[in-house]
Short mmCIF file of C-alpha atoms in Angstrom, two decimals:
data_model
loop_
_atom_site.label_atom_id
_atom_site.label_comp_id
_atom_site.label_asym_id
_atom_site.label_seq_id
_atom_site.Cartn_x
_atom_site.Cartn_y
_atom_site.Cartn_z
CA MET A 1 -0.29 0.46 0.32
CA SER A 2 3.20 2.37 0.82
CA LEU A 3 4.30 1.84 -2.65
CA ILE A 4 0.98 3.07 -4.59
CA LEU A 5 0.13 5.89 -2.10
CA SER A 6 4.22 6.84 -2.56
CA ILE A 7 4.98 6.30 -6.28
CA ILE A 8 1.97 5.19 -8.26
CA VAL A 9 -1.08 8.04 -6.71
CA PRO A 10 1.48 10.93 -7.68
CA VAL A 11 2.34 9.71 -10.91
CA PHE A 12 -0.92 8.47 -12.21
CA GLY A 13 -2.62 11.27 -10.61
CA LEU A 14 -1.06 14.12 -12.00
CA ILE A 15 -1.56 12.22 -16.06
CA ALA A 16 -5.00 12.31 -14.72
CA LEU A 17 -4.99 16.20 -13.40
CA GLY A 18 -3.83 17.12 -16.84
CA TYR A 19 -6.23 14.52 -18.63
CA GLY A 20 -9.46 16.28 -16.88
CA ALA A 21 -7.87 19.49 -17.43
CA GLY A 22 -7.59 18.98 -21.16
CA ARG A 23 -11.01 17.64 -21.50
CA ALA A 24 -12.67 20.39 -19.56
CA ARG A 25 -10.57 22.98 -21.38
CA LEU A 26 -8.92 24.63 -18.69
CA LEU A 27 -6.46 25.79 -20.61
CA PRO A 28 -5.61 27.36 -24.12
CA ASN A 29 -5.64 25.21 -27.18
CA SER A 30 -1.99 25.53 -27.47
CA ALA A 31 -1.25 24.55 -23.71
CA PRO A 32 -0.06 21.21 -24.37
CA GLU A 33 3.04 21.85 -27.29
CA ALA A 34 3.68 24.65 -24.77
CA LEU A 35 4.12 22.54 -22.06
CA SER A 36 5.80 19.46 -23.76
CA ALA A 37 7.99 21.74 -25.58
CA PHE A 38 9.25 22.89 -22.09
CA VAL A 39 9.91 19.35 -20.41
CA PHE A 40 11.58 18.63 -23.61
CA VAL A 41 13.80 21.36 -24.70
CA VAL A 42 14.23 22.60 -20.63
CA ALA A 43 13.56 20.90 -17.72
CA MET A 44 14.33 17.53 -18.78
CA PRO A 45 17.50 18.38 -20.30
CA THR A 46 18.57 19.86 -17.18
CA VAL A 47 17.72 16.61 -15.14
CA LEU A 48 20.27 15.00 -17.67
CA PHE A 49 22.67 17.49 -16.76
CA ARG A 50 22.55 17.27 -13.06
CA THR A 51 22.34 13.85 -13.43
CA LEU A 52 25.23 13.44 -15.66
CA ALA A 53 27.50 16.11 -14.00
CA THR A 54 26.89 14.81 -10.00
CA ALA A 55 26.82 11.25 -10.21
CA ARG A 56 28.66 8.43 -9.70
CA PHE A 57 28.72 5.29 -12.30
CA ASP A 58 30.60 2.71 -9.83
CA ALA A 59 28.33 0.30 -9.45
CA GLY A 60 28.15 -1.48 -12.89
CA ASN A 61 29.01 -1.96 -16.41
CA PRO A 62 27.37 0.32 -18.88
CA LEU A 63 27.54 -1.87 -21.71
CA ALA A 64 25.76 -4.50 -19.75
CA LEU A 65 22.86 -2.08 -19.18
CA TRP A 66 22.38 -1.27 -22.60
CA VAL A 67 22.60 -5.17 -23.77
CA SER A 68 20.26 -6.17 -21.25
CA TYR A 69 17.32 -3.59 -22.50
CA PHE A 70 17.87 -3.68 -25.63
CA ALA A 71 17.99 -7.08 -25.92
CA GLY A 72 13.79 -6.69 -24.53
CA VAL A 73 13.66 -4.07 -27.50
CA VAL A 74 14.69 -6.05 -30.17
CA VAL A 75 12.73 -9.11 -29.13
CA VAL A 76 9.20 -6.73 -29.06
CA PHE A 77 10.20 -4.88 -31.60
CA ALA A 78 9.84 -7.87 -33.72
CA LEU A 79 7.11 -9.46 -32.23
CA GLY A 80 4.87 -5.92 -32.54
CA MET A 81 5.31 -5.99 -36.19
CA LEU A 82 4.45 -9.64 -36.81
CA VAL A 83 1.33 -9.29 -34.54
CA ALA A 84 0.28 -6.21 -36.83
CA ARG A 85 1.27 -8.22 -40.03
CA ARG A 86 -0.48 -11.54 -38.84
CA LEU A 87 -3.52 -10.34 -36.90
CA GLY A 88 -4.34 -6.93 -38.28
CA ARG A 89 -2.90 -7.53 -41.80
CA SER A 90 -1.75 -4.15 -42.10
CA ASP A 91 0.75 -2.72 -44.34
CA ARG A 92 4.81 -3.00 -43.58
CA ARG A 93 5.05 0.79 -42.71
CA ALA A 94 2.07 0.07 -40.48
CA ALA A 95 3.64 -3.02 -38.76
CA VAL A 96 6.94 -1.12 -38.02
CA ILE A 97 4.49 1.69 -36.29
CA ALA A 98 3.23 -1.60 -34.15
CA GLY A 99 6.88 -2.37 -33.28
CA VAL A 100 7.47 1.34 -31.85
CA GLY A 101 4.79 1.16 -30.21
CA ALA A 102 5.34 -2.24 -28.43
CA SER A 103 8.72 -1.18 -27.81
CA PHE A 104 9.85 2.74 -27.77
CA SER A 105 8.87 3.31 -23.88
CA ASN A 106 8.30 7.06 -22.86
CA LEU A 107 11.25 6.99 -20.42
CA VAL A 108 11.50 10.77 -20.66
CA PHE A 109 7.52 11.36 -19.44
CA VAL A 110 7.05 8.38 -17.21
CA GLY A 111 10.49 6.72 -16.72
CA VAL A 112 12.32 9.90 -14.95
CA PRO A 113 9.43 10.70 -12.59
CA ILE A 114 8.93 6.61 -11.53
CA ALA A 115 12.85 6.55 -11.37
CA THR A 116 13.09 9.38 -9.36
CA LEU A 117 10.18 8.64 -6.72
CA ALA A 118 11.04 5.09 -6.91
CA TYR A 119 14.56 4.94 -6.79
CA GLY A 120 16.26 8.26 -5.99
CA GLN A 121 19.52 9.82 -7.33
CA GLU A 122 21.01 6.61 -7.56
CA GLY A 123 18.37 5.61 -10.12
CA LEU A 124 18.59 8.81 -12.19
CA SER A 125 21.95 8.11 -12.39
CA VAL A 126 21.03 4.74 -14.31
CA LEU A 127 18.09 6.12 -16.51
CA ALA A 128 20.86 9.02 -17.60
CA MET A 129 23.20 6.56 -19.23
CA LEU A 130 20.45 4.71 -21.01
CA LEU A 131 18.95 7.90 -21.70
CA ALA A 132 21.84 8.62 -23.55
CA VAL A 133 21.62 5.86 -26.07
CA HIS A 134 18.00 5.47 -26.12
CA LEU A 135 16.65 8.02 -28.04
CA PRO A 136 19.67 8.17 -31.13
CA LEU A 137 19.11 3.55 -31.44
CA MET A 138 15.65 4.04 -31.17
CA MET A 139 15.03 7.13 -33.44
CA MET A 140 17.72 5.69 -36.03
CA GLY A 141 16.32 2.39 -36.38
CA SER A 142 12.91 2.97 -36.16
CA THR A 143 13.60 5.43 -39.17
CA LEU A 144 15.35 3.29 -41.37
CA LEU A 145 12.82 0.34 -40.66
CA ILE A 146 9.97 3.26 -41.78
CA GLU A 147 11.83 4.05 -44.69
CA ARG A 148 12.80 0.44 -45.91
CA ALA A 149 9.19 -0.72 -45.34
CA ALA A 150 7.53 2.56 -47.53
CA LEU A 151 9.89 1.47 -50.45
CA LEU A 152 8.67 -2.29 -50.36
CA ASP A 153 5.37 -1.18 -49.53
CA ALA A 154 5.62 1.25 -53.11
CA ARG A 155 7.35 -1.71 -55.07
CA ASP A 156 4.24 -3.91 -54.13
CA ASP A 157 1.41 -0.83 -55.35
CA ALA A 158 1.52 -0.64 -58.68
CA SER A 159 1.12 3.09 -58.64
CA GLY A 160 4.12 3.63 -57.15
CA GLY A 161 4.70 5.76 -53.90
CA GLY A 162 7.31 8.10 -54.87
CA GLN A 163 11.21 7.57 -54.69
CA ARG A 164 12.53 6.78 -51.44
CA LEU A 165 15.49 8.36 -50.02
CA PRO A 166 19.14 6.50 -49.65
CA VAL A 167 19.93 4.65 -46.39
CA ALA A 168 22.97 6.82 -46.53
CA ASP A 169 20.82 10.13 -46.51
CA ILE A 170 18.45 8.62 -44.04
CA ALA A 171 20.59 8.22 -41.74
CA LEU A 172 22.70 11.30 -42.10
CA ARG A 173 19.16 13.81 -41.34
CA VAL A 174 18.43 11.48 -38.63
CA GLY A 175 22.04 12.00 -36.95
CA ARG A 176 21.82 15.99 -37.82
CA ASN A 177 18.14 15.70 -35.95
CA LEU A 178 19.76 13.68 -32.80
CA VAL A 179 22.96 16.34 -32.77
CA LYS A 180 20.61 19.11 -32.44
CA SER A 181 18.24 17.40 -29.65
CA PRO A 182 17.84 19.09 -26.30
CA LEU A 183 18.28 15.92 -24.46
CA ILE A 184 21.28 14.93 -26.17
CA LEU A 185 22.85 18.40 -25.80
CA GLY A 186 21.60 18.06 -21.63
CA ILE A 187 24.09 15.03 -21.99
CA PHE A 188 27.01 16.17 -23.70
CA ALA A 189 26.93 19.27 -21.35
CA GLY A 190 26.07 17.45 -18.13
CA LEU A 191 29.27 15.14 -19.36
CA ALA A 192 31.31 18.34 -20.38
CA PHE A 193 30.81 20.12 -16.62
CA ARG A 194 31.87 16.59 -15.12
CA LEU A 195 35.42 16.80 -17.03
CA THR A 196 35.56 20.62 -15.22
CA GLY A 197 35.55 19.01 -11.57
CA LEU A 198 33.76 21.93 -10.21
CA PRO A 199 31.01 21.14 -8.12
CA LEU A 200 27.76 22.14 -8.92
CA THR A 201 26.52 23.87 -5.86
CA GLY A 202 25.96 27.79 -5.09
CA PRO A 203 23.56 29.68 -6.99
CA LEU A 204 24.38 27.66 -10.40
CA GLY A 205 23.69 24.69 -8.43
CA ASP A 206 20.31 26.31 -6.82
CA ILE A 207 18.67 27.19 -10.22
CA VAL A 208 19.67 23.58 -11.93
CA THR A 209 18.06 21.88 -9.00
CA LEU A 210 15.02 24.16 -9.07
CA MET A 211 14.56 23.65 -13.12
CA ALA A 212 15.19 20.01 -12.29
CA GLY A 213 12.39 19.60 -10.04
CA ALA A 214 9.51 20.74 -12.40
CA ALA A 215 10.74 18.53 -14.88
CA GLY A 216 9.08 15.53 -13.79
CA PRO A 217 5.29 17.14 -12.27
CA VAL A 218 5.00 19.15 -15.87
CA ALA A 219 5.94 16.12 -17.32
CA LEU A 220 3.42 14.50 -16.04
CA PHE A 221 0.52 16.83 -16.10
CA SER A 222 1.53 17.29 -19.98
CA LEU A 223 1.01 13.65 -20.98
CA GLY A 224 -2.45 13.95 -19.31
CA LEU A 225 -3.02 16.94 -21.43
CA THR A 226 -1.54 15.55 -24.51
CA MET A 227 -3.70 12.20 -24.36
CA THR A 228 -6.78 14.23 -24.97
CA ARG A 229 -5.71 14.89 -28.60
CA PHE A 230 -5.62 11.01 -29.04
CA ARG A 231 -8.57 9.11 -30.04
CA VAL A 232 -9.41 5.30 -30.07
CA ARG A 233 -9.61 4.70 -33.99
CA GLY A 234 -10.57 0.79 -34.00
CA ASP A 235 -7.52 -1.99 -34.16
CA MET A 236 -8.64 -3.31 -30.59
CA PRO A 237 -7.22 -6.41 -30.90
CA VAL A 238 -3.94 -5.42 -32.30
CA ALA A 239 -3.58 -2.02 -29.72
CA LEU A 240 -4.42 -4.66 -27.26
CA ALA A 241 -1.58 -7.29 -27.82
CA ILE A 242 1.15 -4.46 -28.49
CA SER A 243 -0.01 -2.70 -25.09
CA GLY A 244 1.00 -6.72 -23.74
CA LEU A 245 4.05 -6.62 -25.48
CA ALA A 246 4.93 -3.37 -23.75
CA LEU A 247 4.03 -3.59 -20.37
CA ILE A 248 4.11 -7.32 -20.38
CA VAL A 249 6.54 -9.30 -22.25
CA GLN A 250 9.33 -6.15 -22.77
CA PRO A 251 10.34 -6.67 -18.88
CA VAL A 252 10.35 -10.03 -18.73
CA ALA A 253 12.73 -9.92 -21.56
CA VAL A 254 14.91 -7.27 -19.90
CA LEU A 255 14.78 -9.40 -16.08
CA GLY A 256 15.76 -12.64 -18.13
CA VAL A 257 18.97 -11.28 -19.63
CA GLY A 258 19.89 -8.41 -16.98
CA ALA A 259 19.36 -11.03 -14.03
CA LEU A 260 22.41 -12.55 -15.80
CA LEU A 261 24.57 -9.23 -16.85
CA LEU A 262 23.46 -6.35 -13.80
CA PRO A 263 23.94 -5.87 -10.54
CA ARG A 264 20.78 -5.66 -8.39
CA GLU A 265 20.47 -2.18 -7.99
CA TRP A 266 20.48 -2.01 -10.98
CA LEU A 267 18.30 -4.85 -12.32
CA ALA A 268 15.25 -3.22 -10.83
CA LEU A 269 15.44 0.47 -12.37
CA THR A 270 16.00 -1.46 -15.64
CA VAL A 271 13.09 -4.00 -15.55
CA ALA A 272 11.06 -0.50 -14.53
CA MET A 273 12.01 1.30 -17.43
CA ALA A 274 10.83 -1.10 -19.63
CA ALA A 275 7.68 -1.61 -18.22
CA CYS A 276 6.82 2.28 -19.07
CA PRO A 277 3.70 2.89 -21.39
CA SER A 278 4.70 4.08 -24.92
CA GLY A 279 5.57 7.30 -25.74
CA VAL A 280 4.23 9.25 -28.26
CA ASN A 281 6.66 8.91 -31.06
CA ALA A 282 5.04 6.17 -32.48
CA TYR A 283 2.33 8.32 -33.20
CA LEU A 284 4.86 11.13 -34.23
CA PHE A 285 5.79 8.06 -36.47
CA ALA A 286 2.71 7.34 -37.97
CA THR A 287 1.48 10.84 -38.66
CA TYR A 288 4.66 11.71 -40.84
CA PHE A 289 4.65 8.57 -42.70
CA ARG A 290 1.09 8.12 -42.70
CA SER A 291 0.44 5.24 -42.36
CA GLY A 292 -0.90 3.40 -38.52
CA GLU A 293 -2.34 6.17 -36.93
CA GLY A 294 -5.40 4.15 -35.65
CA ILE A 295 -3.02 1.62 -33.93
CA ALA A 296 -0.34 4.39 -32.37
CA ALA A 297 -3.00 6.32 -30.87
CA THR A 298 -4.67 3.34 -29.34
CA THR A 299 -1.96 2.24 -27.95
CA ILE A 300 -0.44 4.92 -26.45
CA ILE A 301 -3.95 5.49 -24.42
CA MET A 302 -4.01 2.09 -23.71
CA THR A 303 -0.45 1.41 -22.40
CA THR A 304 -0.92 4.64 -19.98
CA ALA A 305 -3.83 3.62 -18.67
CA LEU A 306 -3.15 -0.04 -18.09
CA SER A 307 0.26 0.56 -17.12
CA ALA A 308 -1.07 2.42 -13.60
CA VAL A 309 -1.81 -1.14 -12.74
CA SER A 310 1.15 -3.10 -14.52
CA LEU A 311 3.59 -0.32 -12.81
CA THR A 312 2.10 -1.37 -9.62
CA VAL A 313 2.78 -5.31 -9.90
CA TRP A 314 6.14 -4.46 -11.45
CA LEU A 315 7.26 -2.31 -8.62
CA LEU A 316 5.96 -4.96 -5.97
CA LEU A 317 8.11 -7.60 -7.44
CA LEU A 318 10.80 -6.19 -8.18
CA ALA A 319 10.83 -4.17 -4.20
#
């Protein structure tokens, strides 16, 4: 009961407040985008900066962390694509969107608050190492797979579909976008400050602490507010299967590999992050490539709602 009161209720209570505010139209129409931009551009990079500038990483091997986490990602991504193709009869692009929805956990808007409340500063230190590679690898891999799927679908379609970008151009474009990502810049800035050997104290430390403290609550409220923009659009059997992959199969896979590679204090955090609901990235990919919008939107809503129960179970088991 103490776990539910101290972690689950605050996290999902703030999401519910944001969703209620959105449904009641208490804020301007531009509020979801503005709050999300604040979290992504200012608050979360500050969290990563502070964490990497002050954390100690002598409790485990980052490579073991990455192998453990992405072993689950690869398995669930492949299963998500298979489910969409076999169960939903989706085209290749929509199948990749399903894979993204199953494997691209919301480590920023949900993961950071969960790590902060459940595991403290040590948990944030581990999560920072995961975030350092999570966004680049997931964005790069997802984009390349969708572009490849679009090319294959165009070949299968007698009407064509336009010339797709070569793989090298896709990789270069994604790489340029990642270099300019505020999250990546926050990571680099934290590592650079760490190399100076200076303590993060005084007025600068106070400013960073205050800004970082706003990240979690605003992120959760913003997530609830943004969910009012999504609509359940059918594809319920596929979305339900993908939700099971995201909330159950992925953390089980990470637990199986991580139990062999990770120290105990890292294992619980890594599995909890793998059990986070799907992020909005799947919907962004779907709208950009005009395929799988229904699967993406329904998956985000279902995983976010169901994760209130599944994360409670996982945190109890991992405790």
